[in-house]
Structures are given as structure tokens and as C-alpha cells.
mmCIF file of C-alpha atoms in Angstrom:
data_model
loop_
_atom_site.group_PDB
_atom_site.id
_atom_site.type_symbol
_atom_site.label_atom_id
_atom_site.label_comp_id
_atom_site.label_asym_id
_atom_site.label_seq_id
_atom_site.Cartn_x
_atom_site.Cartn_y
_atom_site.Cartn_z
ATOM 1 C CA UNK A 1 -4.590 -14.091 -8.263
ATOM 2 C CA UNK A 2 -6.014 -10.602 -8.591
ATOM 3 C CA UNK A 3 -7.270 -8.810 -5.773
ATOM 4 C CA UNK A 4 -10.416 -6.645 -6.226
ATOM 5 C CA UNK A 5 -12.561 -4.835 -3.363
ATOM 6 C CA UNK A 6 -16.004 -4.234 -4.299
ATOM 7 C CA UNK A 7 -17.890 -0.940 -2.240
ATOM 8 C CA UNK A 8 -21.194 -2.088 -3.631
ATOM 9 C CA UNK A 9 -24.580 -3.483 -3.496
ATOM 10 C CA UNK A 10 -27.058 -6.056 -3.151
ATOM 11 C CA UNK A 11 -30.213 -5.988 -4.163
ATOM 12 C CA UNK A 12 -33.081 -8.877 -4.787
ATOM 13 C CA UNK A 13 -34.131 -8.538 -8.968
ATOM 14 C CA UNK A 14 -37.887 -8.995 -10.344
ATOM 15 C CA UNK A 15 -37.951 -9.244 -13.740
ATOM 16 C CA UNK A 16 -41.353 -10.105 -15.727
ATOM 17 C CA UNK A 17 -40.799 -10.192 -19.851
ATOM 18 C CA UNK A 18 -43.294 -7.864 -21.608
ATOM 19 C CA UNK A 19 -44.671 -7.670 -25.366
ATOM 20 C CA UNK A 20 -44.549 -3.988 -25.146
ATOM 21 C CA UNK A 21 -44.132 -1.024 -22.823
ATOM 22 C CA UNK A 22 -47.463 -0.442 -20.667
ATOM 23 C CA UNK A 23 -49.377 2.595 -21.574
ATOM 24 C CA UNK A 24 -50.165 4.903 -18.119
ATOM 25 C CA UNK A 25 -53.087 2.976 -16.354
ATOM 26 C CA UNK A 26 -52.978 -0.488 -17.876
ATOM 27 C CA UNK A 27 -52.607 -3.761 -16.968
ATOM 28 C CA UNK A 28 -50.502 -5.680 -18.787
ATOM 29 C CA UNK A 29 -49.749 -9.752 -19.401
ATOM 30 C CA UNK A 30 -46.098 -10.801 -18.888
ATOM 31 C CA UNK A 31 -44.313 -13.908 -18.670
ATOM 32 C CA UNK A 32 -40.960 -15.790 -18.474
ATOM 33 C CA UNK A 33 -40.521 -14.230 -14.486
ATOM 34 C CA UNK A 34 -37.405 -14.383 -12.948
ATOM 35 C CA UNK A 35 -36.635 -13.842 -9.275
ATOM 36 C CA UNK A 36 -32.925 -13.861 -8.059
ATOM 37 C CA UNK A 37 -30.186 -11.821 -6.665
ATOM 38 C CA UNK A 38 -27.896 -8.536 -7.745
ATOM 39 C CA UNK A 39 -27.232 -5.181 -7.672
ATOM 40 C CA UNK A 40 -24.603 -3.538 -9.505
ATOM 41 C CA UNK A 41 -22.205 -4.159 -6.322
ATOM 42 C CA UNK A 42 -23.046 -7.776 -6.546
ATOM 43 C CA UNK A 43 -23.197 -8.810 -10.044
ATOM 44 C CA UNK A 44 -19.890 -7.092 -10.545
ATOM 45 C CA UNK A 45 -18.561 -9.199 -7.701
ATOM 46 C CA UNK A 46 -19.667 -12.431 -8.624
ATOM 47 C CA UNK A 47 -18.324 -11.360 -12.211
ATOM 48 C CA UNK A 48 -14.600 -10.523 -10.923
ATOM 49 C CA UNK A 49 -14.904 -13.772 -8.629
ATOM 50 C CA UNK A 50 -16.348 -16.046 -11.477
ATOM 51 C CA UNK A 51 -13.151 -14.883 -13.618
ATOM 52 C CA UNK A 52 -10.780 -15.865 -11.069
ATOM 53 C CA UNK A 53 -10.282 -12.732 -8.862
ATOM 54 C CA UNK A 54 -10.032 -12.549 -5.029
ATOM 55 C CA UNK A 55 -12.968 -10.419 -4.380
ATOM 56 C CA UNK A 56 -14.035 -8.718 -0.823
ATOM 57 C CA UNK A 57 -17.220 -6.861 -1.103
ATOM 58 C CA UNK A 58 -18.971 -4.404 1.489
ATOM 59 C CA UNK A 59 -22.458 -4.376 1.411
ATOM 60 C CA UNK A 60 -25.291 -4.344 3.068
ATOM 61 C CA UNK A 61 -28.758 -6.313 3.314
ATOM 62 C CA UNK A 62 -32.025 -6.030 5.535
ATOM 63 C CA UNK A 63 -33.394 -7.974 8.135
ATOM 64 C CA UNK A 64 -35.629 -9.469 6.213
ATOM 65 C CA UNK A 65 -36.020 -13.303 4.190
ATOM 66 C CA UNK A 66 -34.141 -11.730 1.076
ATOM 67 C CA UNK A 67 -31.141 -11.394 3.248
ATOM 68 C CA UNK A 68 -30.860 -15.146 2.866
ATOM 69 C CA UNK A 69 -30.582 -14.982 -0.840
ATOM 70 C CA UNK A 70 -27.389 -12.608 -0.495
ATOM 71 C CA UNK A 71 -25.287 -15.174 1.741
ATOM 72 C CA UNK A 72 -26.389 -18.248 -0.186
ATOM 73 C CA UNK A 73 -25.064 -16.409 -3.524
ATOM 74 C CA UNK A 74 -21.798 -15.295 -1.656
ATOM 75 C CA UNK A 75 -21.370 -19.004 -0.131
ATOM 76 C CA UNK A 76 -21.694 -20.571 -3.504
ATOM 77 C CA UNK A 77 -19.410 -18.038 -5.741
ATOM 78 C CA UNK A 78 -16.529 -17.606 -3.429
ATOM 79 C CA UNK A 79 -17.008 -14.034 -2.249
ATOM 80 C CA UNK A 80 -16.525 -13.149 1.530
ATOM 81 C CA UNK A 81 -19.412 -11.672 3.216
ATOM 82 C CA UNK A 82 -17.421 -10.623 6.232
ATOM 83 C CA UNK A 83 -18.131 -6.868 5.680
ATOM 84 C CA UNK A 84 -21.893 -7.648 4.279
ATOM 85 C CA UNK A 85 -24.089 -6.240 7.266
ATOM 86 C CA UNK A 86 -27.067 -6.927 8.052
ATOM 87 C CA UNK A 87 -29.517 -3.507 9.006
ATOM 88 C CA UNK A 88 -32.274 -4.064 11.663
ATOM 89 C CA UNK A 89 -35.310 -2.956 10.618
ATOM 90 C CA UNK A 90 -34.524 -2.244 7.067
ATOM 91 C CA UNK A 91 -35.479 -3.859 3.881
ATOM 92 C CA UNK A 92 -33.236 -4.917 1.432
ATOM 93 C CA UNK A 93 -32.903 -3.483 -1.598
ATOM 94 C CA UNK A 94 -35.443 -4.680 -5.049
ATOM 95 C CA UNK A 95 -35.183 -3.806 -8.401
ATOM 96 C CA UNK A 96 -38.025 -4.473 -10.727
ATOM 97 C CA UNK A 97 -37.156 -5.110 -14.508
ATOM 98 C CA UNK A 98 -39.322 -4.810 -16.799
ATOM 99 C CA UNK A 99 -37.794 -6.349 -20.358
ATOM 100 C CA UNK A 100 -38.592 -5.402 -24.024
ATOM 101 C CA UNK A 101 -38.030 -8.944 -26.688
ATOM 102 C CA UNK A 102 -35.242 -7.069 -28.088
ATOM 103 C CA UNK A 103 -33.613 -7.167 -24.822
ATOM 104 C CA UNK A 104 -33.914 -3.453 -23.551
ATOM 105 C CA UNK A 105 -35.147 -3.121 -20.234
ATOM 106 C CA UNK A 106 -36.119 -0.701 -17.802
ATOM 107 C CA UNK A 107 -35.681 -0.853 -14.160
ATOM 108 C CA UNK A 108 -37.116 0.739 -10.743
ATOM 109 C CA UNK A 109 -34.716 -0.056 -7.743
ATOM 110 C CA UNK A 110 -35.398 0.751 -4.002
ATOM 111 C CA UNK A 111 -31.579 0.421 -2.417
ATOM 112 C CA UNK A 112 -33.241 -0.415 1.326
ATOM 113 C CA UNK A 113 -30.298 -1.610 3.300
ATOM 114 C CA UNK A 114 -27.003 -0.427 1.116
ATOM 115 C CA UNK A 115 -28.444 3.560 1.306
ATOM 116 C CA UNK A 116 -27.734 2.951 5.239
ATOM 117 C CA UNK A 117 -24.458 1.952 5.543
ATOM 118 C CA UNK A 118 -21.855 4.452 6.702
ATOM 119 C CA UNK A 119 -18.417 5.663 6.188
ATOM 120 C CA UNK A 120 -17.720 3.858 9.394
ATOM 121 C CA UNK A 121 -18.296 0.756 7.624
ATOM 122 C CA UNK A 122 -15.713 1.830 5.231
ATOM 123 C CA UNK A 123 -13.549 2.211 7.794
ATOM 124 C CA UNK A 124 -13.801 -1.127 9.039
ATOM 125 C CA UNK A 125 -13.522 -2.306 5.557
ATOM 126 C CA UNK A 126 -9.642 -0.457 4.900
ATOM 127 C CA UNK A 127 -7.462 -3.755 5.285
ATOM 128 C CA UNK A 128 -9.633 -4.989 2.381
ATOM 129 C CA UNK A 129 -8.824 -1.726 0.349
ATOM 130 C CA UNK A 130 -5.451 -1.458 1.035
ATOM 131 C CA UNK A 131 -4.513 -5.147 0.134
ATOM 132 C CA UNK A 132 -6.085 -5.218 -2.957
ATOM 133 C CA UNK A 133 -4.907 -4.108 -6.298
ATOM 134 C CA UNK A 134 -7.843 -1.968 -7.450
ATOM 135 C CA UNK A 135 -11.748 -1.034 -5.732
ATOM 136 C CA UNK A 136 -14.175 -1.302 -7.666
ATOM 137 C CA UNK A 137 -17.536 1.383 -6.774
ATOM 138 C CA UNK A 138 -21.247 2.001 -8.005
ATOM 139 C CA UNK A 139 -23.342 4.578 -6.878
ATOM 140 C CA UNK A 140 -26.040 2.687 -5.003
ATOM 141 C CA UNK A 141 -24.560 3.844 -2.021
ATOM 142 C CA UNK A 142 -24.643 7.452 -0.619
ATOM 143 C CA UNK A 143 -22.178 9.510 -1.678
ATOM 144 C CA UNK A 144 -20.818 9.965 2.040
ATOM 145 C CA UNK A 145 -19.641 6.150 1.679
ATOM 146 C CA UNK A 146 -18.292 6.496 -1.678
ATOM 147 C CA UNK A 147 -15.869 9.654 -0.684
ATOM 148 C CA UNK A 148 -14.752 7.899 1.949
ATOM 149 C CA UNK A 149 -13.689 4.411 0.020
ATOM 150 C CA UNK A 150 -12.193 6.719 -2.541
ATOM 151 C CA UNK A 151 -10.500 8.299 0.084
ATOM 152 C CA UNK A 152 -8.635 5.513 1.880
ATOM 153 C CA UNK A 153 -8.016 3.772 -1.826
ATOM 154 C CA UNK A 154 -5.859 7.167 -2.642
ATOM 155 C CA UNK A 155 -4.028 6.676 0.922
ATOM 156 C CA UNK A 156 -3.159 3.301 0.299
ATOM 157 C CA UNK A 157 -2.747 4.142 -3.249
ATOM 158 C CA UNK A 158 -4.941 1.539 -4.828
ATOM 159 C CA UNK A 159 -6.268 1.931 -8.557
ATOM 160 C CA UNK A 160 -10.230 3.024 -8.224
ATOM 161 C CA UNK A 161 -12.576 2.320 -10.848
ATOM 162 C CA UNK A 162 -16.211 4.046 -10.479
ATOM 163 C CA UNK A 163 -19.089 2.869 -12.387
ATOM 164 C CA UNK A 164 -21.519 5.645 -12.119
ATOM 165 C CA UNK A 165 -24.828 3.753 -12.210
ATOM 166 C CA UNK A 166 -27.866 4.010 -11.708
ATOM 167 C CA UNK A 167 -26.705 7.727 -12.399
ATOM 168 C CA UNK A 168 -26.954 11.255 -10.258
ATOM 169 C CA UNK A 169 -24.581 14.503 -10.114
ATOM 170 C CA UNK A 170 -21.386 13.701 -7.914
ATOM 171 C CA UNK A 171 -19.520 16.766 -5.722
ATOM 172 C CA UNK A 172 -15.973 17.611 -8.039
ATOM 173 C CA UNK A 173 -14.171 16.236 -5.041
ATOM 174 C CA UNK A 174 -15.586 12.529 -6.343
ATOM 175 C CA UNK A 175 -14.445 12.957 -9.453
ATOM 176 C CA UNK A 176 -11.132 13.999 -8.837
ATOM 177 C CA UNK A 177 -10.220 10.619 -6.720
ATOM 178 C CA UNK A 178 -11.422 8.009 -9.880
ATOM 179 C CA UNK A 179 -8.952 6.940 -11.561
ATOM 180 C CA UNK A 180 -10.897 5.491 -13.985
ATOM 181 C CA UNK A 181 -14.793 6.190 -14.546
ATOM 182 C CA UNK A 182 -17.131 3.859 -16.718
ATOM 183 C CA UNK A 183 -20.762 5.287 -17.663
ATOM 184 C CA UNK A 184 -22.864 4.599 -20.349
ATOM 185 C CA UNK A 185 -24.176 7.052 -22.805
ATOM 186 C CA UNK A 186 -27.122 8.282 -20.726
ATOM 187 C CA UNK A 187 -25.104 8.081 -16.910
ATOM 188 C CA UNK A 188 -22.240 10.680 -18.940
ATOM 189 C CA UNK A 189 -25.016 12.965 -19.830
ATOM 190 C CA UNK A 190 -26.545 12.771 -15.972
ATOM 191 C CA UNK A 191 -23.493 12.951 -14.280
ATOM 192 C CA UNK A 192 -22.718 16.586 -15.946
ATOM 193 C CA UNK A 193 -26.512 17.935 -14.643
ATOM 194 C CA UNK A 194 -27.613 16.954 -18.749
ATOM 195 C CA UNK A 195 -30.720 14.947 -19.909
ATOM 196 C CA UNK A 196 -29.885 11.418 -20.029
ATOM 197 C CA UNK A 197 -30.604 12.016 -24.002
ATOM 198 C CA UNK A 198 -28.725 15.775 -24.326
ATOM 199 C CA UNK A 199 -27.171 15.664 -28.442
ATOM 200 C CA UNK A 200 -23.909 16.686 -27.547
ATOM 201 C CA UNK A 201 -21.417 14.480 -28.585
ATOM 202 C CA UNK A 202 -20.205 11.457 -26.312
ATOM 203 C CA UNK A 203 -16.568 12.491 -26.980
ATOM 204 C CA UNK A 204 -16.880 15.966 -25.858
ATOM 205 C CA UNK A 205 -19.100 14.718 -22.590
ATOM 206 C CA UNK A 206 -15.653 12.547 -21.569
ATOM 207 C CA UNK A 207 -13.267 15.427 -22.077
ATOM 208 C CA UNK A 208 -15.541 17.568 -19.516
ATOM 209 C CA UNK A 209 -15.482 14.375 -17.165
ATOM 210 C CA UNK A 210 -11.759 14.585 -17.575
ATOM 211 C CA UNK A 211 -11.715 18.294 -17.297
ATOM 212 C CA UNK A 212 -13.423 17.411 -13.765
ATOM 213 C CA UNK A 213 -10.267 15.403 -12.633
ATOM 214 C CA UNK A 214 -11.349 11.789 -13.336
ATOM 215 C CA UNK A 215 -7.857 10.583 -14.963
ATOM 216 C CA UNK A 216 -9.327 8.080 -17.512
ATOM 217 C CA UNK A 217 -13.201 7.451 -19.147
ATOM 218 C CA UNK A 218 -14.122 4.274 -20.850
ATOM 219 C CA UNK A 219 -17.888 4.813 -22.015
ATOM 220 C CA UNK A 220 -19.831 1.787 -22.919
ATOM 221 C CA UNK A 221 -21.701 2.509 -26.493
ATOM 222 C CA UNK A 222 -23.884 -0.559 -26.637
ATOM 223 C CA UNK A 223 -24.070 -2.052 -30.104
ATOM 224 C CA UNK A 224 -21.554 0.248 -30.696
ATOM 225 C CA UNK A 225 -18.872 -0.652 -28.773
ATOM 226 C CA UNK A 226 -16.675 1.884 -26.047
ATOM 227 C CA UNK A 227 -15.055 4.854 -25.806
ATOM 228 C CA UNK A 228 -11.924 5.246 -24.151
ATOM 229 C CA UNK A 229 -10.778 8.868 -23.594
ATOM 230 C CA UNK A 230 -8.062 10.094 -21.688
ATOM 231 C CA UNK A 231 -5.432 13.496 -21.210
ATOM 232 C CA UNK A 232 -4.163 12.459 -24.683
ATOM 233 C CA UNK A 233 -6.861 11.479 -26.854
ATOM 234 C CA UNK A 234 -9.667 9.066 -27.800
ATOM 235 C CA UNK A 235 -9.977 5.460 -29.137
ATOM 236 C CA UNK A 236 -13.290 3.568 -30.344
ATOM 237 C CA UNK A 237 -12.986 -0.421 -29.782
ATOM 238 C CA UNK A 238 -15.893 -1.877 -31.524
ATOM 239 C CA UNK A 239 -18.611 -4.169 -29.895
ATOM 240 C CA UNK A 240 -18.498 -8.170 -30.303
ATOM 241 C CA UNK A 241 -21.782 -8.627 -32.696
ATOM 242 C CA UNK A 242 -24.048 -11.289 -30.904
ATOM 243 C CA UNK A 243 -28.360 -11.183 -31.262
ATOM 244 C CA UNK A 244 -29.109 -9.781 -27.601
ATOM 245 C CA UNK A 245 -31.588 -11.404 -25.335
ATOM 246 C CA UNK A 246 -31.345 -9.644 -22.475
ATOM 247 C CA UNK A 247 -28.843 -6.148 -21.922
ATOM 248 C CA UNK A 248 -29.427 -5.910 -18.010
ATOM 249 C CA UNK A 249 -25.994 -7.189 -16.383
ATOM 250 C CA UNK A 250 -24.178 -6.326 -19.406
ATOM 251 C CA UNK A 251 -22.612 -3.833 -17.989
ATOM 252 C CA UNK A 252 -21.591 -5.085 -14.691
ATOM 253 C CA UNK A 253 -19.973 -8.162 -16.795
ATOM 254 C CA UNK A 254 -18.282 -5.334 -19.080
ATOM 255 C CA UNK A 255 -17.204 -3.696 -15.638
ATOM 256 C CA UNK A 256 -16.212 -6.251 -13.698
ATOM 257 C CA UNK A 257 -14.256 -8.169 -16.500
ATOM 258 C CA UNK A 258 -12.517 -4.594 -17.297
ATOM 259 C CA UNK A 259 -11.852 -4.849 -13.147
ATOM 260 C CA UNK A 260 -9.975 -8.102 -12.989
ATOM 261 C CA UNK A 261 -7.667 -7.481 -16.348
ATOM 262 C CA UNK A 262 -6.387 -4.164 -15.138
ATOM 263 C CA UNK A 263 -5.491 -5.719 -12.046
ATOM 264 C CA UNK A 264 -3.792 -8.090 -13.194
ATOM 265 C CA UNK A 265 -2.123 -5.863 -15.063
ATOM 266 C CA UNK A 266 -3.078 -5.210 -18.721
ATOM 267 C CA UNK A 267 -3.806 -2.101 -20.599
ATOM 268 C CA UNK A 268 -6.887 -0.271 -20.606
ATOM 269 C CA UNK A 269 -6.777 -0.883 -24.398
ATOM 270 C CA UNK A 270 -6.322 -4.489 -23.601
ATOM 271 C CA UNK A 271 -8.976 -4.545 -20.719
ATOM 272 C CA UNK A 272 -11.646 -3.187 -22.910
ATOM 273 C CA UNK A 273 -10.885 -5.621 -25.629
ATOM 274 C CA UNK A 274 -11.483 -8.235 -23.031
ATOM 275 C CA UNK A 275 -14.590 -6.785 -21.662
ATOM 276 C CA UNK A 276 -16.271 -6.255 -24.744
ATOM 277 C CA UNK A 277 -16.553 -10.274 -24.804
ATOM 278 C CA UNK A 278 -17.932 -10.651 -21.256
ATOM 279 C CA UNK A 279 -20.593 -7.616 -22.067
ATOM 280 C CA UNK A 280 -21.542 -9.590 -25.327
ATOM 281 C CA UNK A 281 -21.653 -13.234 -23.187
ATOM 282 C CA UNK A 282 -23.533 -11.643 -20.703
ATOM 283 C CA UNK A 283 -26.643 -10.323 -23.276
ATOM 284 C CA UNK A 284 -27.161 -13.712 -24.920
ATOM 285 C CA UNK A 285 -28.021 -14.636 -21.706
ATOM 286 C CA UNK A 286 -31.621 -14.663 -20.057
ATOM 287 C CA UNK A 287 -30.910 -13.446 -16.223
ATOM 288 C CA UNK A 288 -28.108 -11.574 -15.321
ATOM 289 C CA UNK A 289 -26.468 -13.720 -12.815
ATOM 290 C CA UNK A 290 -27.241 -16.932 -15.791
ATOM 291 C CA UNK A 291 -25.251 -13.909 -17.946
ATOM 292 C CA UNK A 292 -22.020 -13.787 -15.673
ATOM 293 C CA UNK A 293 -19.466 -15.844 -17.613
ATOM 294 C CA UNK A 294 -17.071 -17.534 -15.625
ATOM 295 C CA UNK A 295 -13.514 -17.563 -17.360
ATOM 296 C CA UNK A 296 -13.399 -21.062 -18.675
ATOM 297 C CA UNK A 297 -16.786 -20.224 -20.815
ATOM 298 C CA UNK A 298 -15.765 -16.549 -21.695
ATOM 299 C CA UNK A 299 -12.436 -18.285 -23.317
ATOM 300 C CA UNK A 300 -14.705 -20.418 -25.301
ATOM 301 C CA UNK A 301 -17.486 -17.389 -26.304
ATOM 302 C CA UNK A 302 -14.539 -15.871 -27.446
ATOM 303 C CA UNK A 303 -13.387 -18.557 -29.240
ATOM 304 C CA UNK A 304 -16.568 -19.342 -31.331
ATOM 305 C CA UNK A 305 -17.224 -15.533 -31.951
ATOM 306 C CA UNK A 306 -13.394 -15.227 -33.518
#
């Protein structure tokens, strides 16, 4: 069984369907509301556990009553909550989705709790790091906690993946401790101080990224599939074609899927190929945690698609 360390999140999701984006000042009728758990620490979690990883996560929630809905999720999916703390006096984090009927969504995310954890809780959290075979990051945690877990994977000399989401300009001293770094499109383009919708080419974005000292970029395309670029080239693997309900934990599936095959040992080329499937599951799915496929189903989604 794989071992994965997540240094994540967890945040309580809102998300209200909409006809239409709102225009600036008006009210507008939703339906089909959903209210449940995640954050990109979380989902991609419950993904690696759900496909048969060993997963330790550090987190962190509030004092508050959507605490509760962290350790009930963690209880029922197999993922120890050990290192999930619990801040006085702090909220925990919300994200509000808003979602399009073609499945594109937009989302506003306060991070409460996980924005006040420490590099001391890192430290605590180094047996974890050092047993497993690859950490998994976001960056819905200060940058502060994210050096740090880089830090002690490179001592122990565990394989890091970063998933740079929800976006923001990293020191070169991040980027030079990922060994492998997974953005979409836009998160490229913000990560290297550009607009999320700058025209320069997606290639040339991962070569600077690379340039930077991350060893390896995989960048998710959406319909059109991912990237992989490395020292020695690039390679387009092409997306699964399903009819998307809802994109919003696609890529945490894509990501955490990605997680658990290089760590039990496959290619990158092979671990995208994978991935590409659980990304695909996970948007024909209303509800991101409803989209995380455990690997019993993925087998099958894979199987029907061909």
C-alpha cells in the first residue's frame, strides 16, 4: 500500500447552481444547493485514500460547528486526523461555488483555520513525511508552512508533488524543492507574476517553471487534456471525452490519482494516463466529494469509456 502525506486543507464548500453569471448588483435565483466538506488538501486526500493509499494529512480546522464535518469525513474515509488541529478562536475555512450548467464554476474561499498553522506543526508532522513515499502540497497554506514541508521531504528524500492552487507568486527557493508541479492553465500564468489569461504559449510557461528549478510540470488543459514537460522535452496526453456536469474537484481527483500511481511506482507518462480517468469521473459528477472515485468504480469508468 502506497504511502502519501498530504500538507493541505480543509475547508466547508457552498455551492448554489446558477442559470447565468450575476451582473454587479443583482440578485439572482439558484438552485440544486449543496453543502459539504473539502479543500484542495482534503479532497485530494480522500481521493488518494478512496484509491487505496495510506494517507496522513495535516490540517487545520476552527473552533467552530464545521469542525465536526472535517472529523466525521476523516472517520468515514480512512484518513488519520492525528495532525488535524483544531485553532481556538478561528473559523474554519468556506468556499462558495458558484456553478455555470456547463459545469464551469467560480469560487471565493476564506482559508480561516489552515492560514494559521505553523511550520511547527510541520515539524511535528516529519515522521509522517519521512515514512511516506511522496507529499503531496496546495497552496492554501502560507508559504512559511509549505517551505518547511518541502524542506524536511528533501531531508528525508521523499518525492514532492505541489499543486499550485488557488494560485499566487512563490519565492524561487519553493520552486526549486518540487519535484513535480501541477497547475492549470491560468495557476502557470499566475505563478510567473502573468494574468491568469497572458497568450503566451502553455509550453513555453513550463520551460520557465523548469528554468525556476521545479524538476518536472504536468499542466492540466481541461478538455484538452495535459502537458507534461520536463529537462528533455514535452508530451500532450489527450483528455478522456465525457459531457461535464460539474469541473470543481476535477483537479484534486486528477492530482491525487497522479499522487497514488507515482507512488506506487509508475511513470509520469503512466500516472497521467491514469489521472486523466479520475479527472473525467470526477466532472460527471454533481459535488466534488460525490466526484471522488474510489478505485473499484474508476476501473469500471474506465472500462465503459474504452
Amino acid at each position: 500500500m502506497a504511502k502519501i502525506a498530504v500538507v493541505g486543507s480543509f475547508v466547508v464548500g457552498l455551492t448554489l447552481r446558477v442559470p447565468r453569471p450575476p451582473h454587479v448588483g443583482e440578485s439572482l435565483v439558484g438552485d440544486s444547493f449543496d453543502f459539504g466538506p473539502g479543500g484542495k488538501g482534503t479532497n485530494q486526500a480522500v481521493a488518494a485514500a478512496r484509491q487505496g493509499a495510506s494517507v496522513d494529512l495535516l490540517a487545520a480546522v476552527g473552533d467552530d460547528l464545521f469542525a465536526e464535518v472535517a472529523f466525521d469525513l476523516f472517520e468515514s474515509e480512512g484518513v488519520a486526523t492525528d495532525h488535524v488541529h483544531r485553532m481556538t478562536g478561528i473559523n474554519t475555512g468556506v468556499g462558495f461555488v458558484t456553478l455555470l450548467p456547463g459545469g464551469e464554476n467560480w469560487i471565493v474561499v476564506d482559508l480561516g483555520a489552515n492560514l494559521h498553522m505553523t511550520p511547527q506543526h510541520v515539524d511535528a508532522f516529519e515522521d509522517r513525511i519521512a515514512a511516506a513515499a511522496l507529499m503531496l502540497c496546495q497552496l492554501e497554506v502560507t508559504n512559511d508552512v509549505l517551505a518547511r514541508a518541502l524542506d524536511l521531504a528533501r531531508a528525508h528524500g521523499v518525492f514532492t508533488v505541489l499543486n499550485p492552487g488557488p494560485a499566487r507568486t512563490l519565492p524561487p527557493s519553493i520552486f526549486q524543492q518540487v519535484d513535480l508541479l501541477t497547475p492549470n492553465q491560468s495557476e502557470a500564468r499566475i505563478l510567473l507574476g502573468l494574468p491568469p489569461d497572458d497568450a503566451t504559449p502553455t509550453d513555453v510557461l513550463a520551460r520557465r517553471l523548469i528554468e525556476l528549478g521545479v524538476k518536472q510540470v504536468v499542466v492540466t488543459l481541461g478538455k484538452d487534456g495535459a502537458l507534461i514537460v520536463d529537462a528533455h522535452g514535452a508530451q500532450t496526453i489527450p483528455a478522456v471525452p465525457v459531457s461535464a456536469v460539474d469541473s470543481t474537484g476535477a483537479g484534486d481527483a486528477f492530482n491525487a490519482a497522479l499522487a497514488v500511481a507515482l507512488a506506487e511506482g509508475k511513470s509520469l507518462c503512466e500516472a497521467v494516463q491514469l489521472a486523466r480517468y479520475a479527472g473525467a469521473y470526477a466532472v460527471t459528477r454533481l459535488g466534488v466529494i460525490d466526484g471522488l472515485a474510489g478505485r473499484a468504480a474508476l476501473k469500471e469508468f474506465r472500462k465503459a469509456i474504452g
